[in-house]
Amino acid sequence: MGQHTIHHEKRDNGGRFVIDLPGDMEAEMTYRFRNATSIVIEHTGVPNKFEGRGIAKELVVEGVRAARHNGWKIEPLCPYVALQFRRHSEWNDVVY
């Protein structure tokens, strides 16, 4: 989809999707597990100098893809992610 490589780092209680950016910077979208089949996306962050390039949306799209692949539902607690879910009804299948 996007132009960046996205790494998914999983932890016992959650994880994050990460894009490595120039200048040793990164963009990330973090989540925690609500239960075995749902995640809460808590935060999306992109360094100021990289804002407005669609990087955060790439992270959300990857989160939706991962949710479909893993059978997760997503609670979009992060305001940016919640906004994207309101704009993309085609993601309703993964909304918690």
PDB file of C-alpha atoms in Angstrom:
ATOM      1  CA  MET A   1       0.000   0.000   0.000  1.00  0.00           C
ATOM      2  CA  GLY A   2       2.338   2.646   1.295  1.00  0.00           C
ATOM      3  CA  GLN A   3       5.817   3.648   0.368  1.00  0.00           C
ATOM      4  CA  HIS A   4       7.425   2.698   3.689  1.00  0.00           C
ATOM      5  CA  THR A   5       8.427  -0.605   5.237  1.00  0.00           C
ATOM      6  CA  ILE A   6       6.465  -1.194   8.438  1.00  0.00           C
ATOM      7  CA  HIS A   7       7.822  -3.368  11.232  1.00  0.00           C
ATOM      8  CA  HIS A   8       5.449  -5.002  13.702  1.00  0.00           C
ATOM      9  CA  GLU A   9       6.921  -5.405  17.177  1.00  0.00           C
ATOM     10  CA  LYS A  10       4.822  -7.670  19.386  1.00  0.00           C
ATOM     11  CA  ARG A  11       4.954  -7.818  23.168  1.00  0.00           C
ATOM     12  CA  ASP A  12       3.003  -9.868  25.709  1.00  0.00           C
ATOM     13  CA  ASN A  13       0.555  -7.058  26.451  1.00  0.00           C
ATOM     14  CA  GLY A  14       0.530  -5.292  23.067  1.00  0.00           C
ATOM     15  CA  GLY A  15       2.924  -3.954  20.517  1.00  0.00           C
ATOM     16  CA  ARG A  16       3.553  -1.329  17.922  1.00  0.00           C
ATOM     17  CA  PHE A  17       3.856  -0.748  14.209  1.00  0.00           C
ATOM     18  CA  VAL A  18       6.979   1.225  13.300  1.00  0.00           C
ATOM     19  CA  ILE A  19       8.340   3.033  10.259  1.00  0.00           C
ATOM     20  CA  ASP A  20      12.028   3.917  10.362  1.00  0.00           C
ATOM     21  CA  LEU A  21      12.606   7.435   9.025  1.00  0.00           C
ATOM     22  CA  PRO A  22      15.728   9.373   8.026  1.00  0.00           C
ATOM     23  CA  GLY A  23      17.760  11.006  10.769  1.00  0.00           C
ATOM     24  CA  ASP A  24      17.361   8.055  13.148  1.00  0.00           C
ATOM     25  CA  MET A  25      13.683   8.958  13.661  1.00  0.00           C
ATOM     26  CA  GLU A  26      10.625   6.757  13.615  1.00  0.00           C
ATOM     27  CA  ALA A  27       6.857   6.915  13.310  1.00  0.00           C
ATOM     28  CA  GLU A  28       4.822   4.531  15.424  1.00  0.00           C
ATOM     29  CA  MET A  29       1.347   3.341  16.272  1.00  0.00           C
ATOM     30  CA  THR A  30       1.069   1.590  19.623  1.00  0.00           C
ATOM     31  CA  TYR A  31      -1.567  -0.808  20.882  1.00  0.00           C
ATOM     32  CA  ARG A  32      -2.392  -2.985  23.856  1.00  0.00           C
ATOM     33  CA  PHE A  33      -4.435  -6.144  23.967  1.00  0.00           C
ATOM     34  CA  ARG A  34      -7.943  -5.784  25.414  1.00  0.00           C
ATOM     35  CA  ASN A  35      -8.292  -9.560  25.305  1.00  0.00           C
ATOM     36  CA  ALA A  36      -7.172 -12.404  23.033  1.00  0.00           C
ATOM     37  CA  THR A  37      -9.182 -11.126  20.073  1.00  0.00           C
ATOM     38  CA  SER A  38      -9.117  -7.340  20.333  1.00  0.00           C
ATOM     39  CA  ILE A  39      -6.607  -4.518  20.551  1.00  0.00           C
ATOM     40  CA  VAL A  40      -6.829  -0.898  21.671  1.00  0.00           C
ATOM     41  CA  ILE A  41      -4.823   1.494  19.505  1.00  0.00           C
ATOM     42  CA  GLU A  42      -3.650   4.098  21.997  1.00  0.00           C
ATOM     43  CA  HIS A  43      -1.231   6.355  20.150  1.00  0.00           C
ATOM     44  CA  THR A  44       0.019   7.283  16.708  1.00  0.00           C
ATOM     45  CA  GLY A  45       3.053   9.518  16.416  1.00  0.00           C
ATOM     46  CA  VAL A  46       4.959  10.966  13.486  1.00  0.00           C
ATOM     47  CA  PRO A  47       7.882  13.394  13.953  1.00  0.00           C
ATOM     48  CA  ASN A  48       6.867  16.972  13.100  1.00  0.00           C
ATOM     49  CA  LYS A  49       9.171  17.240  10.100  1.00  0.00           C
ATOM     50  CA  PHE A  50       7.437  14.210   8.502  1.00  0.00           C
ATOM     51  CA  GLU A  51       3.817  15.216   9.158  1.00  0.00           C
ATOM     52  CA  GLY A  52       1.410  15.614   6.262  1.00  0.00           C
ATOM     53  CA  ARG A  53       2.934  12.852   4.137  1.00  0.00           C
ATOM     54  CA  GLY A  54       0.421  10.080   4.872  1.00  0.00           C
ATOM     55  CA  ILE A  55       2.795   8.189   7.156  1.00  0.00           C
ATOM     56  CA  ALA A  56       0.312   7.882  10.026  1.00  0.00           C
ATOM     57  CA  LYS A  57      -2.340   6.574   7.644  1.00  0.00           C
ATOM     58  CA  GLU A  58       0.096   3.920   6.399  1.00  0.00           C
ATOM     59  CA  LEU A  59       0.398   2.738   9.997  1.00  0.00           C
ATOM     60  CA  VAL A  60      -3.387   2.586  10.401  1.00  0.00           C
ATOM     61  CA  VAL A  61      -3.798   0.671   7.148  1.00  0.00           C
ATOM     62  CA  GLU A  62      -1.193  -1.833   8.332  1.00  0.00           C
ATOM     63  CA  GLY A  63      -2.994  -2.147  11.671  1.00  0.00           C
ATOM     64  CA  VAL A  64      -6.240  -2.948   9.862  1.00  0.00           C
ATOM     65  CA  ARG A  65      -4.441  -5.506   7.696  1.00  0.00           C
ATOM     66  CA  ALA A  66      -2.905  -7.137  10.771  1.00  0.00           C
ATOM     67  CA  ALA A  67      -6.281  -7.173  12.543  1.00  0.00           C
ATOM     68  CA  ARG A  68      -7.890  -8.981   9.626  1.00  0.00           C
ATOM     69  CA  HIS A  69      -4.982 -11.426   9.415  1.00  0.00           C
ATOM     70  CA  ASN A  70      -5.021 -12.183  13.160  1.00  0.00           C
ATOM     71  CA  GLY A  71      -8.792 -12.112  13.692  1.00  0.00           C
ATOM     72  CA  TRP A  72      -8.583  -9.042  15.963  1.00  0.00           C
ATOM     73  CA  LYS A  73     -11.067  -6.261  16.506  1.00  0.00           C
ATOM     74  CA  ILE A  74      -9.718  -2.723  16.975  1.00  0.00           C
ATOM     75  CA  GLU A  75     -10.827  -0.131  19.482  1.00  0.00           C
ATOM     76  CA  PRO A  76      -9.480   3.141  18.040  1.00  0.00           C
ATOM     77  CA  LEU A  77      -8.751   5.097  21.239  1.00  0.00           C
ATOM     78  CA  CYS A  78      -6.176   7.320  19.495  1.00  0.00           C
ATOM     79  CA  PRO A  79      -8.030  10.373  18.084  1.00  0.00           C
ATOM     80  CA  TYR A  80      -6.227  10.158  14.737  1.00  0.00           C
ATOM     81  CA  VAL A  81      -7.077   6.487  14.305  1.00  0.00           C
ATOM     82  CA  ALA A  82     -10.697   7.106  15.359  1.00  0.00           C
ATOM     83  CA  LEU A  83     -10.929   9.820  12.688  1.00  0.00           C
ATOM     84  CA  GLN A  84      -9.564   7.465  10.038  1.00  0.00           C
ATOM     85  CA  PHE A  85     -12.095   4.800  11.027  1.00  0.00           C
ATOM     86  CA  ARG A  86     -14.920   7.329  10.633  1.00  0.00           C
ATOM     87  CA  ARG A  87     -13.618   8.136   7.142  1.00  0.00           C
ATOM     88  CA  HIS A  88     -13.227   4.498   6.055  1.00  0.00           C
ATOM     89  CA  SER A  89     -16.413   2.494   6.448  1.00  0.00           C
ATOM     90  CA  GLU A  90     -14.698  -0.385   4.641  1.00  0.00           C
ATOM     91  CA  TRP A  91     -12.837  -1.014   7.918  1.00  0.00           C
ATOM     92  CA  ASN A  92     -16.031  -1.520   9.937  1.00  0.00           C
ATOM     93  CA  ASP A  93     -15.431  -5.280   9.948  1.00  0.00           C
ATOM     94  CA  VAL A  94     -12.557  -4.800  12.412  1.00  0.00           C
ATOM     95  CA  VAL A  95     -14.062  -2.146  14.718  1.00  0.00           C
ATOM     96  CA  TYR A  96     -14.584  -3.234  18.328  1.00  0.00           C
TER      97      TYR A  96
END
